[in-house]
mmCIF file of C-alpha atoms and ligand atoms in Angstrom:
data_model
loop_
_atom_site.group_PDB
_atom_site.id
_atom_site.type_symbol
_atom_site.label_atom_id
_atom_site.label_comp_id
_atom_site.label_asym_id
_atom_site.label_seq_id
_atom_site.Cartn_x
_atom_site.Cartn_y
_atom_site.Cartn_z
ATOM 1 C CA MET J 1 84.515 -75.432 111.282
ATOM 2 C CA ASP J 2 85.891 -73.415 114.166
ATOM 3 C CA ASN J 3 87.834 -76.429 115.400
ATOM 4 C CA GLU J 4 89.333 -76.978 111.969
ATOM 5 C CA LYS J 5 90.603 -73.415 111.997
ATOM 6 C CA LYS J 6 92.172 -73.850 115.405
ATOM 7 C CA THR J 7 94.079 -76.990 114.458
ATOM 8 C CA ALA J 8 95.301 -75.795 111.026
ATOM 9 C CA PRO J 9 99.113 -76.139 111.030
ATOM 10 C CA GLN J 10 100.930 -72.826 111.239
ATOM 11 C CA PRO J 11 103.790 -72.296 108.779
ATOM 12 C CA GLU J 12 107.027 -72.603 110.723
ATOM 13 C CA ARG J 13 108.618 -69.221 111.480
ATOM 14 C CA LYS J 14 111.945 -68.805 109.743
ATOM 15 C CA LYS J 15 114.828 -68.224 112.095
ATOM 16 C CA ARG J 16 116.148 -64.663 112.138
ATOM 17 C CA ILE J 17 119.809 -64.129 111.334
ATOM 18 C CA LEU J 18 121.674 -60.844 111.760
ATOM 19 C CA SER J 19 124.992 -59.781 110.298
ATOM 20 C CA CYS J 20 126.789 -56.445 110.018
ATOM 21 C CA ILE J 21 129.743 -54.996 108.174
ATOM 22 C CA GLN J 22 131.563 -51.787 109.075
ATOM 23 C CA PRO J 23 132.053 -49.131 106.394
ATOM 24 C CA SER J 24 135.541 -48.474 107.791
ATOM 25 C CA GLY J 25 137.123 -48.840 104.362
ATOM 26 C CA ILE J 26 136.378 -50.560 101.084
ATOM 27 C CA PRO J 27 135.563 -54.219 101.815
ATOM 28 C CA THR J 28 138.362 -56.634 101.060
ATOM 29 C CA LEU J 29 138.642 -60.064 99.552
ATOM 30 C CA GLY J 30 138.794 -61.222 103.215
ATOM 31 C CA ASN J 31 135.406 -59.684 104.026
ATOM 32 C CA TYR J 32 134.060 -61.221 100.810
ATOM 33 C CA LEU J 33 135.369 -64.780 101.111
ATOM 34 C CA GLY J 34 135.013 -64.867 104.901
ATOM 35 C CA ALA J 35 131.518 -63.415 105.152
ATOM 36 C CA LEU J 36 129.731 -61.629 102.301
ATOM 37 C CA LYS J 37 129.916 -64.495 99.812
ATOM 38 C CA ASN J 38 127.616 -66.547 102.077
ATOM 39 C CA TRP J 39 125.183 -63.759 102.930
ATOM 40 C CA LYS J 40 122.994 -64.243 99.839
ATOM 41 C CA THR J 41 122.358 -67.888 100.782
ATOM 42 C CA LEU J 42 121.663 -66.828 104.372
ATOM 43 C CA GLY J 43 119.205 -64.188 103.129
ATOM 44 C CA ASP J 44 117.396 -66.855 101.091
ATOM 45 C CA GLU J 45 117.320 -69.446 103.849
ATOM 46 C CA PHE J 46 116.577 -67.287 106.899
ATOM 47 C CA ASP J 47 114.712 -64.155 107.908
ATOM 48 C CA GLY J 48 117.746 -61.939 107.354
ATOM 49 C CA ALA J 49 118.707 -58.527 108.721
ATOM 50 C CA PHE J 50 121.937 -57.080 107.299
ATOM 51 C CA ALA J 51 123.370 -53.759 108.431
ATOM 52 C CA VAL J 52 126.063 -51.334 107.398
ATOM 53 C CA ALA J 53 127.508 -50.745 110.875
ATOM 54 C CA ASP J 54 128.524 -47.092 110.644
ATOM 55 C CA LEU J 55 128.222 -46.479 114.423
ATOM 56 C CA HIS J 56 130.912 -49.118 114.935
ATOM 57 C CA ALA J 57 133.145 -47.530 112.295
ATOM 58 C CA ILE J 58 133.725 -44.333 114.332
ATOM 59 C CA THR J 59 135.464 -46.199 117.158
ATOM 60 C CA VAL J 60 138.469 -45.562 114.906
ATOM 61 C CA ARG J 61 138.841 -41.995 113.561
ATOM 62 C CA GLN J 62 137.151 -41.639 110.147
ATOM 63 C CA GLU J 63 137.265 -38.875 107.555
ATOM 64 C CA PRO J 64 133.616 -37.654 107.379
ATOM 65 C CA ALA J 65 133.351 -37.418 103.578
ATOM 66 C CA LYS J 66 134.975 -40.832 103.161
ATOM 67 C CA LEU J 67 132.719 -42.436 105.768
ATOM 68 C CA ARG J 68 129.642 -41.107 103.946
ATOM 69 C CA GLU J 69 130.948 -42.411 100.631
ATOM 70 C CA GLN J 70 131.972 -45.807 102.031
ATOM 71 C CA THR J 71 128.617 -46.285 103.758
ATOM 72 C CA LEU J 72 126.768 -46.008 100.435
ATOM 73 C CA GLN J 73 129.441 -48.137 98.727
ATOM 74 C CA VAL J 74 128.932 -50.933 101.260
ATOM 75 C CA LEU J 75 125.155 -50.695 100.902
ATOM 76 C CA ALA J 76 125.583 -50.980 97.105
ATOM 77 C CA LEU J 77 127.855 -53.965 97.689
ATOM 78 C CA LEU J 78 125.190 -55.743 99.750
ATOM 79 C CA LEU J 79 122.835 -55.373 96.798
ATOM 80 C CA ALA J 80 125.570 -56.368 94.330
ATOM 81 C CA ILE J 81 126.174 -59.686 96.101
ATOM 82 C CA GLY J 82 122.505 -60.461 95.489
ATOM 83 C CA LEU J 83 120.739 -59.629 98.761
ATOM 84 C CA ASP J 84 117.109 -58.862 98.025
ATOM 85 C CA PRO J 85 115.867 -55.753 99.935
ATOM 86 C CA GLU J 86 112.282 -56.995 99.663
ATOM 87 C CA LYS J 87 113.146 -60.278 101.343
ATOM 88 C CA SER J 88 115.815 -59.241 103.874
ATOM 89 C CA ILE J 89 116.037 -56.080 105.954
ATOM 90 C CA LEU J 90 118.990 -54.067 104.596
ATOM 91 C CA PHE J 91 119.750 -50.942 106.582
ATOM 92 C CA ILE J 92 122.268 -48.399 107.789
ATOM 93 C CA GLN J 93 122.753 -48.778 111.548
ATOM 94 C CA SER J 94 122.729 -45.043 112.434
ATOM 95 C CA HIS J 95 119.330 -44.656 110.725
ATOM 96 C CA VAL J 96 117.800 -46.730 113.522
ATOM 97 C CA PRO J 97 118.293 -44.748 116.771
ATOM 98 C CA ALA J 98 117.249 -47.750 118.897
ATOM 99 C CA HIS J 99 120.787 -49.197 118.479
ATOM 100 C CA ALA J 100 122.411 -46.339 120.379
ATOM 101 C CA GLN J 101 119.558 -46.186 122.895
ATOM 102 C CA LEU J 102 119.666 -49.882 123.770
ATOM 103 C CA ALA J 103 123.472 -49.841 123.837
ATOM 104 C CA TRP J 104 123.374 -47.172 126.562
ATOM 105 C CA ILE J 105 120.922 -49.190 128.645
ATOM 106 C CA LEU J 106 122.954 -52.400 128.198
ATOM 107 C CA ASN J 107 126.147 -50.545 129.206
ATOM 108 C CA CYS J 108 124.555 -50.302 132.631
ATOM 109 C CA TYR J 109 124.090 -54.083 132.725
ATOM 110 C CA THR J 110 127.650 -54.923 131.678
ATOM 111 C CA GLN J 111 130.591 -55.145 134.032
ATOM 112 C CA PHE J 112 133.852 -53.310 133.444
ATOM 113 C CA GLY J 113 135.762 -56.498 134.308
ATOM 114 C CA GLU J 114 134.106 -58.659 131.674
ATOM 115 C CA MET J 115 134.699 -56.027 128.985
ATOM 116 C CA SER J 116 138.363 -55.726 129.947
ATOM 117 C CA ARG J 117 138.882 -59.316 128.831
ATOM 118 C CA MET J 118 137.959 -58.664 125.186
ATOM 119 C CA THR J 119 140.977 -59.500 123.057
ATOM 120 C CA GLN J 120 139.877 -57.340 120.108
ATOM 121 C CA PHE J 121 139.943 -54.270 122.382
ATOM 122 C CA LYS J 122 143.472 -55.142 123.434
ATOM 123 C CA ASP J 123 144.543 -55.537 119.766
ATOM 124 C CA LYS J 124 142.751 -52.432 118.493
ATOM 125 C CA SER J 125 143.880 -50.198 121.358
ATOM 126 C CA ALA J 126 147.458 -51.264 120.686
ATOM 127 C CA ALA J 127 147.013 -50.437 116.970
ATOM 128 C CA HIS J 128 145.423 -47.021 117.750
ATOM 129 C CA ALA J 129 147.313 -46.038 120.880
ATOM 130 C CA ASP J 130 146.655 -42.332 120.229
ATOM 131 C CA ASN J 131 142.875 -42.811 120.323
ATOM 132 C CA VAL J 132 141.842 -45.434 122.872
ATOM 133 C CA ASN J 133 138.302 -44.096 123.235
ATOM 134 C CA VAL J 134 135.452 -45.406 125.388
ATOM 135 C CA GLY J 135 133.530 -46.404 122.245
ATOM 136 C CA LEU J 136 136.322 -48.796 121.285
ATOM 137 C CA PHE J 137 136.073 -50.309 124.761
ATOM 138 C CA SER J 138 132.277 -50.675 124.802
ATOM 139 C CA TYR J 139 132.008 -51.765 121.139
ATOM 140 C CA PRO J 140 130.803 -55.288 122.149
ATOM 141 C CA VAL J 141 127.864 -53.749 124.062
ATOM 142 C CA LEU J 142 126.743 -51.941 120.902
ATOM 143 C CA MET J 143 127.144 -55.226 119.064
ATOM 144 C CA ALA J 144 124.970 -56.912 121.720
ATOM 145 C CA ALA J 145 122.328 -54.208 121.162
ATOM 146 C CA ASP J 146 122.505 -54.787 117.368
ATOM 147 C CA ILE J 147 121.781 -58.470 117.852
ATOM 148 C CA LEU J 148 119.271 -58.364 120.713
ATOM 149 C CA LEU J 149 117.093 -55.601 119.207
ATOM 150 C CA TYR J 150 116.141 -57.936 116.357
ATOM 151 C CA GLN J 151 115.613 -60.970 118.618
ATOM 152 C CA ALA J 152 118.112 -62.698 116.334
ATOM 153 C CA ASP J 153 118.226 -66.477 116.696
ATOM 154 C CA LEU J 154 121.485 -66.774 114.796
ATOM 155 C CA VAL J 155 124.607 -64.727 114.235
ATOM 156 C CA PRO J 156 127.311 -65.865 111.800
ATOM 157 C CA VAL J 157 130.620 -65.551 113.623
ATOM 158 C CA GLY J 158 134.221 -65.907 112.639
ATOM 159 C CA ALA J 159 136.814 -66.829 115.267
ATOM 160 C CA ASP J 160 137.505 -63.133 116.003
ATOM 161 C CA GLN J 161 133.874 -62.408 116.940
ATOM 162 C CA LYS J 162 133.162 -65.460 119.152
ATOM 163 C CA GLN J 163 133.995 -63.609 122.369
ATOM 164 C CA HIS J 164 131.651 -60.759 121.428
ATOM 165 C CA LEU J 165 128.718 -63.091 120.804
ATOM 166 C CA GLU J 166 129.396 -64.722 124.185
ATOM 167 C CA ILE J 167 129.110 -61.294 125.851
ATOM 168 C CA ALA J 168 125.848 -60.607 124.010
ATOM 169 C CA ARG J 169 124.484 -63.920 125.317
ATOM 170 C CA ASP J 170 125.666 -63.149 128.863
ATOM 171 C CA ILE J 171 124.068 -59.696 128.827
ATOM 172 C CA ALA J 172 120.795 -61.085 127.434
ATOM 173 C CA ASN J 173 120.672 -63.871 130.026
ATOM 174 C CA ARG J 174 121.422 -61.414 132.822
ATOM 175 C CA PHE J 175 118.632 -59.062 131.729
ATOM 176 C CA ASN J 176 116.132 -61.901 131.225
ATOM 177 C CA THR J 177 116.890 -63.300 134.687
ATOM 178 C CA LEU J 178 116.754 -59.921 136.424
ATOM 179 C CA TYR J 179 113.382 -58.954 134.907
ATOM 180 C CA SER J 180 111.595 -61.552 132.749
ATOM 181 C CA PRO J 181 112.238 -63.107 129.311
ATOM 182 C CA THR J 182 112.874 -60.160 127.011
ATOM 183 C CA PHE J 183 115.624 -61.146 124.593
ATOM 184 C CA THR J 184 116.084 -64.205 122.414
ATOM 185 C CA ILE J 185 119.434 -65.783 123.294
ATOM 186 C CA PRO J 186 121.406 -65.765 120.027
ATOM 187 C CA GLU J 187 123.287 -68.846 118.864
ATOM 188 C CA PRO J 188 126.421 -68.760 116.721
ATOM 189 C CA TYR J 189 125.737 -69.780 113.153
ATOM 190 C CA ILE J 190 128.450 -72.044 111.880
ATOM 191 C CA GLY J 191 127.733 -72.241 108.191
ATOM 192 C CA LYS J 192 129.782 -73.137 105.201
ATOM 193 C CA GLN J 193 133.306 -72.434 106.339
ATOM 194 C CA GLY J 194 134.465 -69.125 104.895
ATOM 195 C CA ALA J 195 138.179 -68.632 104.413
ATOM 196 C CA ARG J 196 140.218 -66.586 106.848
ATOM 197 C CA VAL J 197 142.222 -64.474 104.456
ATOM 198 C CA MET J 198 145.534 -63.091 105.641
ATOM 199 C CA SER J 199 147.400 -59.911 104.705
ATOM 200 C CA LEU J 200 149.362 -60.264 101.456
ATOM 201 C CA GLN J 201 152.306 -58.448 103.042
ATOM 202 C CA ASN J 202 152.224 -60.134 106.459
ATOM 203 C CA PRO J 203 150.496 -63.521 106.266
ATOM 204 C CA LEU J 204 150.458 -63.799 110.076
ATOM 205 C CA LYS J 205 147.972 -60.880 110.268
ATOM 206 C CA LYS J 206 144.422 -60.999 108.911
ATOM 207 C CA MET J 207 143.631 -59.007 105.776
ATOM 208 C CA SER J 208 141.904 -55.785 106.954
ATOM 209 C CA LYS J 209 140.236 -52.983 105.034
ATOM 210 C CA SER J 210 141.725 -50.350 107.335
ATOM 211 C CA ASP J 211 145.317 -51.552 106.859
ATOM 212 C CA PRO J 212 147.375 -48.471 105.925
ATOM 213 C CA ASN J 213 149.333 -50.494 103.336
ATOM 214 C CA PRO J 214 147.089 -50.949 100.239
ATOM 215 C CA LYS J 215 149.393 -53.725 98.958
ATOM 216 C CA SER J 216 148.343 -55.847 101.940
ATOM 217 C CA PHE J 217 144.728 -56.231 100.827
ATOM 218 C CA ILE J 218 142.634 -56.700 97.710
ATOM 219 C CA SER J 219 139.588 -54.492 97.660
ATOM 220 C CA VAL J 220 136.478 -56.039 96.106
ATOM 221 C CA PHE J 221 136.427 -53.108 93.677
ATOM 222 C CA ASP J 222 140.086 -53.327 92.562
ATOM 223 C CA GLU J 223 140.569 -53.483 88.795
ATOM 224 C CA PRO J 224 141.844 -56.823 87.387
ATOM 225 C CA ALA J 225 145.323 -55.408 86.657
ATOM 226 C CA VAL J 226 145.624 -54.162 90.258
ATOM 227 C CA ILE J 227 144.524 -57.550 91.642
ATOM 228 C CA LEU J 228 147.096 -59.401 89.524
ATOM 229 C CA LYS J 229 149.842 -57.001 90.609
ATOM 230 C CA LYS J 230 149.005 -57.263 94.318
ATOM 231 C CA ILE J 231 148.968 -61.067 94.228
ATOM 232 C CA LYS J 232 152.288 -61.065 92.302
ATOM 233 C CA SER J 233 153.886 -59.026 95.075
ATOM 234 C CA ALA J 234 152.425 -61.144 97.897
ATOM 235 C CA VAL J 235 155.022 -62.232 100.454
ATOM 236 C CA THR J 236 155.872 -65.962 100.154
ATOM 237 C CA ASP J 237 159.022 -67.968 100.988
ATOM 238 C CA CYS J 238 162.081 -69.087 99.072
ATOM 239 C CA ASP J 239 161.249 -72.779 98.960
ATOM 240 C CA GLY J 240 159.573 -72.515 95.540
ATOM 241 C CA LYS J 241 157.198 -75.481 96.042
ATOM 242 C CA VAL J 242 153.433 -75.116 96.136
ATOM 243 C CA PHE J 243 152.045 -77.163 99.029
ATOM 244 C CA TYR J 244 150.228 -76.448 102.298
ATOM 245 C CA GLY J 245 152.549 -76.768 105.269
ATOM 246 C CA ASP J 246 154.220 -75.364 108.384
ATOM 247 C CA GLY J 247 156.246 -72.194 107.905
ATOM 248 C CA LYS J 248 154.630 -71.540 104.514
ATOM 249 C CA ASP J 249 152.131 -68.922 105.722
ATOM 250 C CA GLY J 250 152.217 -66.839 102.531
ATOM 251 C CA ILE J 251 151.669 -69.844 100.245
ATOM 252 C CA ASN J 252 149.066 -71.296 102.636
ATOM 253 C CA ASN J 253 147.168 -68.024 102.386
ATOM 254 C CA LEU J 254 147.275 -67.983 98.570
ATOM 255 C CA MET J 255 146.221 -71.648 98.523
ATOM 256 C CA GLY J 256 143.268 -70.812 100.791
ATOM 257 C CA ILE J 257 142.215 -67.993 98.462
ATOM 258 C CA TYR J 258 142.598 -70.182 95.360
ATOM 259 C CA ALA J 259 140.685 -73.061 97.010
ATOM 260 C CA CYS J 260 137.836 -70.720 97.925
ATOM 261 C CA CYS J 261 137.599 -69.276 94.400
ATOM 262 C CA THR J 262 137.881 -72.587 92.506
ATOM 263 C CA GLY J 263 136.491 -75.184 94.929
ATOM 264 C CA LYS J 264 139.708 -77.232 94.574
ATOM 265 C CA THR J 265 141.290 -79.063 97.534
ATOM 266 C CA TYR J 266 144.839 -78.354 98.751
ATOM 267 C CA ASP J 267 146.019 -81.703 97.338
ATOM 268 C CA GLU J 268 144.551 -80.893 93.922
ATOM 269 C CA ILE J 269 146.213 -77.461 93.987
ATOM 270 C CA ALA J 270 149.593 -78.931 94.970
ATOM 271 C CA ALA J 271 149.309 -81.464 92.093
ATOM 272 C CA GLU J 272 148.252 -78.754 89.614
ATOM 273 C CA PHE J 273 151.337 -76.609 90.304
ATOM 274 C CA ASP J 274 153.828 -79.403 90.941
ATOM 275 C CA GLY J 275 157.229 -78.314 89.631
ATOM 276 C CA GLN J 276 155.946 -74.967 88.294
ATOM 277 C CA GLY J 277 157.214 -72.439 90.824
ATOM 278 C CA TYR J 278 155.462 -69.494 92.430
ATOM 279 C CA GLY J 279 155.189 -67.233 89.348
ATOM 280 C CA VAL J 280 152.742 -69.525 87.545
ATOM 281 C CA PHE J 281 150.830 -70.207 90.754
ATOM 282 C CA LYS J 282 150.467 -66.510 91.606
ATOM 283 C CA THR J 283 149.162 -65.736 88.105
ATOM 284 C CA ALA J 284 146.545 -68.484 88.464
ATOM 285 C CA VAL J 285 145.496 -67.198 91.911
ATOM 286 C CA GLY J 286 145.230 -63.629 90.557
ATOM 287 C CA GLU J 287 143.093 -64.744 87.606
ATOM 288 C CA ALA J 288 140.832 -66.829 89.866
ATOM 289 C CA VAL J 289 140.289 -63.815 92.154
ATOM 290 C CA VAL J 290 139.528 -61.554 89.169
ATOM 291 C CA GLU J 291 136.875 -64.025 87.957
ATOM 292 C CA GLU J 292 135.437 -64.489 91.458
ATOM 293 C CA LEU J 293 134.961 -60.749 91.938
ATOM 294 C CA ARG J 294 133.970 -59.863 88.353
ATOM 295 C CA PRO J 295 130.153 -60.236 88.720
ATOM 296 C CA VAL J 296 130.156 -58.347 92.029
ATOM 297 C CA ARG J 297 132.241 -55.500 90.574
ATOM 298 C CA GLU J 298 130.009 -55.218 87.503
ATOM 299 C CA GLN J 299 126.764 -55.203 89.502
ATOM 300 C CA TYR J 300 128.240 -52.740 91.965
ATOM 301 C CA ALA J 301 129.339 -50.261 89.268
ATOM 302 C CA HIS J 302 125.826 -50.287 87.881
ATOM 303 C CA LEU J 303 124.197 -49.745 91.302
ATOM 304 C CA LEU J 304 126.515 -47.026 92.519
ATOM 305 C CA ASN J 305 125.418 -44.780 89.663
ATOM 306 C CA ASP J 306 121.869 -44.915 90.987
ATOM 307 C CA LYS J 307 122.166 -42.952 94.251
ATOM 308 C CA ALA J 308 118.400 -42.329 94.348
ATOM 309 C CA TYR J 309 117.758 -46.086 94.416
ATOM 310 C CA LEU J 310 120.345 -46.597 97.175
ATOM 311 C CA LYS J 311 118.733 -43.857 99.296
ATOM 312 C CA GLU J 312 115.333 -45.463 98.727
ATOM 313 C CA VAL J 313 116.615 -48.893 99.809
ATOM 314 C CA ALA J 314 118.182 -47.296 102.924
ATOM 315 C CA ALA J 315 114.969 -45.444 103.823
ATOM 316 C CA LYS J 316 112.731 -48.500 103.418
ATOM 317 C CA GLY J 317 115.245 -50.667 105.270
ATOM 318 C CA ALA J 318 115.405 -48.220 108.194
ATOM 319 C CA GLU J 319 111.621 -48.177 108.420
ATOM 320 C CA ARG J 320 111.385 -51.985 108.513
ATOM 321 C CA ALA J 321 114.305 -52.299 110.930
ATOM 322 C CA SER J 322 112.841 -49.646 113.259
ATOM 323 C CA ARG J 323 109.524 -51.472 113.451
ATOM 324 C CA VAL J 324 111.269 -54.538 114.898
ATOM 325 C CA ALA J 325 113.883 -52.682 116.952
ATOM 326 C CA ASP J 326 111.447 -50.206 118.545
ATOM 327 C CA ARG J 327 109.234 -53.033 119.758
ATOM 328 C CA THR J 328 112.168 -54.548 121.663
ATOM 329 C CA LEU J 329 113.339 -51.169 122.966
ATOM 330 C CA GLN J 330 109.875 -50.341 124.326
ATOM 331 C CA LYS J 331 109.780 -53.647 126.201
ATOM 332 C CA VAL J 332 113.206 -52.961 127.703
ATOM 333 C CA MET J 333 112.319 -49.393 128.704
ATOM 334 C CA LYS J 334 109.173 -50.575 130.406
ATOM 335 C CA LYS J 335 110.993 -53.298 132.354
ATOM 336 C CA VAL J 336 113.781 -50.984 133.459
ATOM 337 C CA GLY J 337 111.210 -48.528 134.824
ATOM 338 C CA PHE J 338 111.263 -45.658 132.348
ATOM 339 C CA VAL J 339 108.054 -43.697 131.830
ATOM 340 C CA LEU J 340 107.115 -44.461 128.235
ATOM 341 C CA PRO J 341 106.551 -41.442 125.993
HETATM 342 N N1 AQP S 1 140.616 -61.336 106.620
HETATM 343 C C1 AQP S 1 139.400 -61.836 106.803
HETATM 344 N N2 AQP S 1 139.149 -63.117 106.460
HETATM 345 C C2 AQP S 1 137.906 -63.636 106.629
HETATM 346 N N3 AQP S 1 136.852 -62.939 107.110
HETATM 347 C C3 AQP S 1 137.052 -61.656 107.451
HETATM 348 N N4 AQP S 1 136.220 -60.700 107.944
HETATM 349 C C4 AQP S 1 136.927 -59.558 108.109
HETATM 350 N N5 AQP S 1 138.212 -59.735 107.715
HETATM 351 C C5 AQP S 1 138.319 -61.035 107.316
HETATM 352 C C6 AQP S 1 134.794 -60.887 108.233
HETATM 353 O O1 AQP S 1 134.075 -59.870 107.534
HETATM 354 C C7 AQP S 1 132.886 -59.548 108.264
HETATM 355 C C8 AQP S 1 132.701 -58.058 108.346
HETATM 356 O O2 AQP S 1 133.768 -57.525 109.075
HETATM 357 P P1 AQP S 1 133.699 -56.074 109.699
HETATM 358 O O3 AQP S 1 133.846 -55.068 108.653
HETATM 359 O O4 AQP S 1 132.469 -55.924 110.516
HETATM 360 O O5 AQP S 1 134.877 -55.997 110.753
HETATM 361 P P2 AQP S 1 136.322 -56.586 110.797
HETATM 362 O O6 AQP S 1 136.294 -58.039 111.104
HETATM 363 O O7 AQP S 1 137.065 -55.723 111.788
HETATM 364 O O8 AQP S 1 136.868 -56.382 109.312
HETATM 365 P P3 AQP S 1 138.158 -55.605 108.846
HETATM 366 O O9 AQP S 1 138.205 -55.684 107.373
HETATM 367 O O10 AQP S 1 139.374 -56.090 109.584
HETATM 368 O O11 AQP S 1 137.801 -54.119 109.262
HETATM 369 P P4 AQP S 1 138.673 -53.065 110.052
HETATM 370 O O12 AQP S 1 139.958 -52.967 109.277
HETATM 371 O O13 AQP S 1 137.881 -51.808 110.033
HETATM 372 O O14 AQP S 1 138.868 -53.600 111.436
HETATM 373 C C9 AQP S 1 133.011 -60.235 109.622
HETATM 374 O O15 AQP S 1 132.167 -61.384 109.616
HETATM 375 C C10 AQP S 1 134.461 -60.640 109.710
HETATM 376 O O16 AQP S 1 134.663 -61.819 110.502
#
């Protein structure tokens, strides 16, 4: 009997996946098509932890009241896209102090030289030349702490975050080698390819929620009329033909958006709008975006009215996240040589 118990097959542990979004503005169609749209499937398939990364958001100056509002809006959005707070851990990063604590420790295991090579720091410090703060510089170390605290096996990464995941892996390997195995080494998760959505006003720049020009992005909560108007005024070219090609960055971007919303290929889209000009095409793209975002917007409106529920989700999420994160932090503190409380 005893032997039978010992040999009984154990259910395979689901891999843990971690993903975060900053409440640095209202999420855009880019955040949605590039990341959020896939998160529900990830939450179903893996042991998911999803955070509203408010600590990261203050690397760029934020208005306090707006940051508070946006943090709850993003949490409501995570629920609106269908993430289940009973299944996945949904939390607000600053509610789990272990993130800031581990980030400090990992800062002391990260070299200035390796951080200086981060291209996002170079881009962001150029965009915010009046506020090149140390937090902006050490942002990837906080991101490493976010990932390593949860012993995440997988992290979904877009092209712009690849370098940061590499740093997290380097820091984890360094710590594990110096002491003993402590952190799981995270792998990039290359899932269903999300679209890289570009600014509607400058298709060479990615669509960003903190872009000062509201015409450059579509917010996931924009009303249908606003979406249609923004797509109508998207920058294109004067060639007038809908096809995917060199020098057609504006049209390529709209084709990418339309493909993502309808599941059509570029060839099918080119055939559909053959000889019709950009006006008809832009209307179709606008309508497809409205339909894509409609269920999210409706769910979100319903959830945002229930602040008590959102606070409850945040509190339970922080408790579950802390249980995992504190275990890792204690291990690290012990290895480094701190006297445990
Ligand atoms: N334009 C985009 N196209 C596709 N994916 C995108 N993501 C962001 N913009 C696009 C993906 O969205 C996820 C969450 O991003 P984030 O909020 O953590 O940070 P970010 O990449 O810096 O997004 P923003 O909108 O550009 O924010 P700000 O303006 O504050 O810097 C990530 O998976 C990201 O790849």
